[in-house]
Coordinates of C-alpha atoms and ligand atoms in Angstrom, one line a residue:
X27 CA -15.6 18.6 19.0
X28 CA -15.5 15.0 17.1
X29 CA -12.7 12.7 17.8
X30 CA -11.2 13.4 13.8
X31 CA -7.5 11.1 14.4
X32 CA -7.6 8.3 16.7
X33 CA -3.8 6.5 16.8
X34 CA -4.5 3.7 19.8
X35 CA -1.6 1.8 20.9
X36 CA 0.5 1.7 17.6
X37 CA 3.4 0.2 17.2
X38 CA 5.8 0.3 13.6
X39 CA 9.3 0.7 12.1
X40 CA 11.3 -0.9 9.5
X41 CA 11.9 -4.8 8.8
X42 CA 13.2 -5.7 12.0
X43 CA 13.8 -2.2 13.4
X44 CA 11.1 -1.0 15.6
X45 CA 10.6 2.7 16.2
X46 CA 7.1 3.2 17.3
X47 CA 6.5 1.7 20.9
X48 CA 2.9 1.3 21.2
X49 CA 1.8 5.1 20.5
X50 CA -1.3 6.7 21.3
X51 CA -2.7 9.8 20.7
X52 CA -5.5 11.7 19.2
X53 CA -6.9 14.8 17.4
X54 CA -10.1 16.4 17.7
X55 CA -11.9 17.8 14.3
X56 CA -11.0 21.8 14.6
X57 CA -7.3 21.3 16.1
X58 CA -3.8 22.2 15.9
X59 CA -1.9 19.6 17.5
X60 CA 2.3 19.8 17.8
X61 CA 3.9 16.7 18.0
X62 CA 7.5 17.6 19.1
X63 CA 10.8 15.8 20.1
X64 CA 14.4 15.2 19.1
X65 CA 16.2 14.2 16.1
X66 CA 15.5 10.3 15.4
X67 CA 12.6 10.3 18.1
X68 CA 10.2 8.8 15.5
X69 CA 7.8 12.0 14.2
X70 CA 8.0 11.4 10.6
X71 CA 7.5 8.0 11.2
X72 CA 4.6 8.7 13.3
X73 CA 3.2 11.0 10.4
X74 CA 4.2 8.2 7.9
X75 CA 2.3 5.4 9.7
X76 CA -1.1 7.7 9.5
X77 CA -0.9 8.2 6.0
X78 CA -0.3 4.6 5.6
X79 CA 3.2 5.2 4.1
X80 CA 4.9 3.0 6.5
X81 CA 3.0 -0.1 7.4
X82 CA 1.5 -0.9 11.4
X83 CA 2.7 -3.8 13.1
X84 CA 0.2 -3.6 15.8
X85 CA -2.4 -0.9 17.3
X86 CA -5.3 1.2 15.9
X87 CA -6.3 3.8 13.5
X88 CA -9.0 5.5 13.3
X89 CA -10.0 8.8 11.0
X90 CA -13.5 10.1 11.5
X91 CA -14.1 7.4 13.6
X92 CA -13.7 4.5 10.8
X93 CA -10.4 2.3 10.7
X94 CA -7.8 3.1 8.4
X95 CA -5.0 1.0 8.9
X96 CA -5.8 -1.3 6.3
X97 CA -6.1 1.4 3.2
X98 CA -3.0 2.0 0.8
X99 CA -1.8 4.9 1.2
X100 CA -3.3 6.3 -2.1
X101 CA -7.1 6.0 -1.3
X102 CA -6.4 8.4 2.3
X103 CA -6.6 12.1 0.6
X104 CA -10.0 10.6 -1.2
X105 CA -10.7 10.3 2.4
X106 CA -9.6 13.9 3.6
X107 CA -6.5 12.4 4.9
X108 CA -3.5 14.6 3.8
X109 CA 0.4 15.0 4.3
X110 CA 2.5 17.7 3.5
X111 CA 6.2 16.3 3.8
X112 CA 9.3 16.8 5.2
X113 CA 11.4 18.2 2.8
X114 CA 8.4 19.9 0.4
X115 CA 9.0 17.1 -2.3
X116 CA 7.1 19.4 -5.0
X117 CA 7.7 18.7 -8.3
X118 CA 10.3 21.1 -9.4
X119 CA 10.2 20.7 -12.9
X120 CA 6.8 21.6 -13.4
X121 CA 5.0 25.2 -13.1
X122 CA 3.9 26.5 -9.6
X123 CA 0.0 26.2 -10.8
X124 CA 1.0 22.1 -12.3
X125 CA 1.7 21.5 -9.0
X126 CA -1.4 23.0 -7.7
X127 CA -3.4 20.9 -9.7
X128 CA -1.6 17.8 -8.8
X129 CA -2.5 18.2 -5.7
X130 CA -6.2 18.1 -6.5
X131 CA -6.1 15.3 -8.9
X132 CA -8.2 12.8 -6.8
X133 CA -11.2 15.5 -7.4
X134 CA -10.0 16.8 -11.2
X135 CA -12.3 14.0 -13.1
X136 CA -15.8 15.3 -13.3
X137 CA -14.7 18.6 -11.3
X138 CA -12.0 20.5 -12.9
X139 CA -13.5 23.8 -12.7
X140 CA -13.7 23.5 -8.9
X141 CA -10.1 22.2 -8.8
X142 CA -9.6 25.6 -10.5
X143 CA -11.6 27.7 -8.5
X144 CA -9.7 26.3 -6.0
X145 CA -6.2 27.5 -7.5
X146 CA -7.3 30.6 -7.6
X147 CA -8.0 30.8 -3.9
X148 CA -4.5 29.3 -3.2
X149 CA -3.3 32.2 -5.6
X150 CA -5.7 34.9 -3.1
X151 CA -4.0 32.9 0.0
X152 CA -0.4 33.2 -1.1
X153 CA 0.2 35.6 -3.7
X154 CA 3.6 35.1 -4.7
X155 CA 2.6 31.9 -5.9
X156 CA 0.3 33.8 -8.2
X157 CA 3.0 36.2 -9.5
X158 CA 4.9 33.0 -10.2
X159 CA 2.5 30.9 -11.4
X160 CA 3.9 29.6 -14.6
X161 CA 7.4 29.6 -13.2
X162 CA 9.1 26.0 -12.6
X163 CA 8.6 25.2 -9.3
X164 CA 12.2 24.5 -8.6
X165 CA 12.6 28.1 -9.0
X166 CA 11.3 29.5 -6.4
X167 CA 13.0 30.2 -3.0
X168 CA 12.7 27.9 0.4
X169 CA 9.8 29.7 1.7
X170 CA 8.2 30.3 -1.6
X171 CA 8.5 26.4 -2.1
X172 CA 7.3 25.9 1.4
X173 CA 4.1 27.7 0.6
X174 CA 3.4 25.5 -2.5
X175 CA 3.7 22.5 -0.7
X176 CA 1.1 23.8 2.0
X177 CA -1.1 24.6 -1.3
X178 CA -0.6 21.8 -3.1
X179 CA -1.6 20.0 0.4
X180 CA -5.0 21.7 0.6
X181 CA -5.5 21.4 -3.1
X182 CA -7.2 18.1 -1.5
X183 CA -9.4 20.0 0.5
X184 CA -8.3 17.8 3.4
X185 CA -10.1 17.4 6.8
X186 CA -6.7 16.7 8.3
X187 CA -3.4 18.1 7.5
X188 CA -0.2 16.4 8.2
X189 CA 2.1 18.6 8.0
X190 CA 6.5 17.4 8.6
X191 CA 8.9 20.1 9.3
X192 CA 7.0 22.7 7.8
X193 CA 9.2 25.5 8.8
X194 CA 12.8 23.2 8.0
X195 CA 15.7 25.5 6.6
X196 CA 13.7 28.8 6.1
X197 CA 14.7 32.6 7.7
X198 CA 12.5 33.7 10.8
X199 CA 10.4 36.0 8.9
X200 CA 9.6 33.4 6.4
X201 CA 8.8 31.0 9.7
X202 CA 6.5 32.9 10.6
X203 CA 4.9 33.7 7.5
X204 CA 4.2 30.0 7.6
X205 CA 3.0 29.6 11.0
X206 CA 0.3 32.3 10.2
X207 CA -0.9 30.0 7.6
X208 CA -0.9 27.3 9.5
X209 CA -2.7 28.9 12.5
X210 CA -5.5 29.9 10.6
X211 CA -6.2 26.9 8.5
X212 CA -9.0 25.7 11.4
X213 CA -10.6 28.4 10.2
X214 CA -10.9 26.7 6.8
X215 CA -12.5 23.7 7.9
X216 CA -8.8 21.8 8.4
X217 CA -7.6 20.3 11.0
X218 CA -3.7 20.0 11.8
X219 CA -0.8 18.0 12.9
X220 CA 2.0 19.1 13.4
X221 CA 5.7 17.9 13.2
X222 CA 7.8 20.7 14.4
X223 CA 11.7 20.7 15.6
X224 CA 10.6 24.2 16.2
X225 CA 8.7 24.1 19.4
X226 CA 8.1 27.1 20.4
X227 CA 6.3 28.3 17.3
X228 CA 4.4 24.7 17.2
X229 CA 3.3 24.8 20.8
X230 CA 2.1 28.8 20.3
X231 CA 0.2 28.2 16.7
X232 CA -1.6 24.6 18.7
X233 CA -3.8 24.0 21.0
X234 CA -2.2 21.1 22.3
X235 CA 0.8 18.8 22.0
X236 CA 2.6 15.1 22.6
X237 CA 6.3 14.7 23.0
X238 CA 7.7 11.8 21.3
X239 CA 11.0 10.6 22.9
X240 CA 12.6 7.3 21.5
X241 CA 9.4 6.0 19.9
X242 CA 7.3 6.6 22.7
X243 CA 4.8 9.5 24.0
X244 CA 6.4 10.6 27.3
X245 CA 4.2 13.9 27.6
X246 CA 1.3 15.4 26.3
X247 CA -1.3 18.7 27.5
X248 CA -2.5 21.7 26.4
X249 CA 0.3 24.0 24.3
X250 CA 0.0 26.6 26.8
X251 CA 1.2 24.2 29.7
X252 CA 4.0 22.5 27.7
X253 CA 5.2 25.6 26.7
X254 CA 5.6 26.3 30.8
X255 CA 6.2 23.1 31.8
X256 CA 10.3 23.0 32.9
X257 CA 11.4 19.6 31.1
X258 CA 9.6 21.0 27.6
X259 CA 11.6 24.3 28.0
X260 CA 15.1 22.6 28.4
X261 CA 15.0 20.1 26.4
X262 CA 13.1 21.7 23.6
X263 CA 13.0 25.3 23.9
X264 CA 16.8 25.7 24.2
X265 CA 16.0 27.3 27.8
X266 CA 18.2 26.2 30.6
X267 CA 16.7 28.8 33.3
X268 CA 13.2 28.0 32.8
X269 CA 12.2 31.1 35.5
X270 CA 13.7 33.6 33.0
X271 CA 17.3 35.9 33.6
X272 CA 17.1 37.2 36.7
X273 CA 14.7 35.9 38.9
X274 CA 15.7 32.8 40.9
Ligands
ATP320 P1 14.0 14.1 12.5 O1 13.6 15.2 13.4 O2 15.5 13.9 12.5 O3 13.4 14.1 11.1 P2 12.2 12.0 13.5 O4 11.7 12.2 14.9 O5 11.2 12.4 12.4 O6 13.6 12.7 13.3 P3 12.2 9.4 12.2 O7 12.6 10.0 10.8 O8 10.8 9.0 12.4 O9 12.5 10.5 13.3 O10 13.2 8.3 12.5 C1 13.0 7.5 13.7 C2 14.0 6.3 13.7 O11 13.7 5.5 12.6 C3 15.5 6.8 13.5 O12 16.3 6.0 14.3 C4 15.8 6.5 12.0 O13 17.1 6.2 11.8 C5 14.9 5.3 11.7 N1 14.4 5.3 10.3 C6 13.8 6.3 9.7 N2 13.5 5.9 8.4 C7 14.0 4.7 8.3 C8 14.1 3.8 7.1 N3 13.6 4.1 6.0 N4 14.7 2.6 7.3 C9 15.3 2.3 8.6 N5 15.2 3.1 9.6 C10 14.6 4.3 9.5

């Protein structure tokens, strides 16, 4: 597996405030990859640094192996290069498939019917954006709102997917709903990182994960061994007796 996301030794934050200290981490082409850690630790900014939203003081990036630091934020999904973000941010007062299309403007010139094909595989992937297709997207519930922004997101047909909080606010069953999509879109060609307050559902749905704590990685490995490892566990997992009731 290609090295897709290279982030070497970057370091940003806002005006004077500095929240990334010199990060580095990486993602290979076929991954899930969590990024976890508490409120404030820096994960959107992380995600908002990639996508060139907030601006690098220092350090490299690299997607598909070619520097990106330079390039406004708007050329990236041209690229493959795509966030979904925190908080959905779809545009409620347009119809469910509007939004779709949006989100595969960069290829509509030249190409609108396969932006349209492509709704109509969103609509196969998530139905109930089908049944509601000419609703207004404000409309629809949390989950159902969730699942357009993950559409609108692969509207771009992006090599990478950033994806903030995806699971922020919604029931458990709806969670999990979304972690199935998310799990099985390196099966469609995309690649995924992951900001997740949920860890436990992250770390099970990716194949490997960094912990962010106050602007700096301070652990990273394969999910499977976060998931075991004792520090993960109490501090993120909400488990103070890592061995499990009962046994010593
Ligand atoms: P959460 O899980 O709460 O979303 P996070 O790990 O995503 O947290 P960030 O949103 O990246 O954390 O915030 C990291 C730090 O940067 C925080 O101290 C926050 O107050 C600060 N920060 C975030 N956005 C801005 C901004 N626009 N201007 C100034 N400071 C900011």
């Amino acid at each position: 597996m290609g090295e897709l996301l290279t982030v070497r030794g970057v370091s940003s934050g806002y005006g004077q405030i500095r929240v990334l200290r010199s990060i580095s981490l990486n993602v290979l082409d076929g991954e899930i990859v969590a990024l976890l850690g508490a409120n404030g630790a820096g994960k959107t900014t992380t995600l908002n640094t990639i996508s060139g939203l907030v601006k690098l003081s220092s350090g490299e990036l690299l997607f598909a192996g070619k520097s990106v630091a330079r390039q406004p934020a708007e050329m990236l999904p041209g690229l493959g290069l795509v966030q979904v973000p925190e908080g959905r941010q779809i545009f409620g007062s347009m119809s469910v498939e509007d939004n779709l299309l949006l989100g595969g403007y960069h290829r509509y010139v030249g190409n609108s019917r396969s932006v349209r094909g492509d709704v109509r595989e969103m609509f196969e992937m998530f139905p109930v954006l089908g049944q509601r297709r000419r609703q207004l997207a404000q409309s629809l519930s949390g989950g159902e709102q969730q699942m357009l922004a993950l559409a609108r997101g692969l509207m771009a047909r992006p090599r990478l997917l950033l994806l903030d909080e995806p699971s922020l606010g919604l029931a458990p069953m709806v969670v999990s709903q979304v972690f199935a999509h998310i799990g099985s879109l390196p099966e469609r060609g995309v690649t995924v990182l992951l900001v997740e307050q949920n860890a436990k559902q992250a770390l099970e749905v990716a194949n490997r994960g960094y912990v962010l704590e106050n602007g700096s990685i301070v652990m990273s490995g394969k999910a499977s061994q976060l998931l075991k490892d004792e520090r993960v566990r109490s501090a993120y997992l909400g488990d103070d007796n890592p061995a499990g009731p009962g046994e010593a």
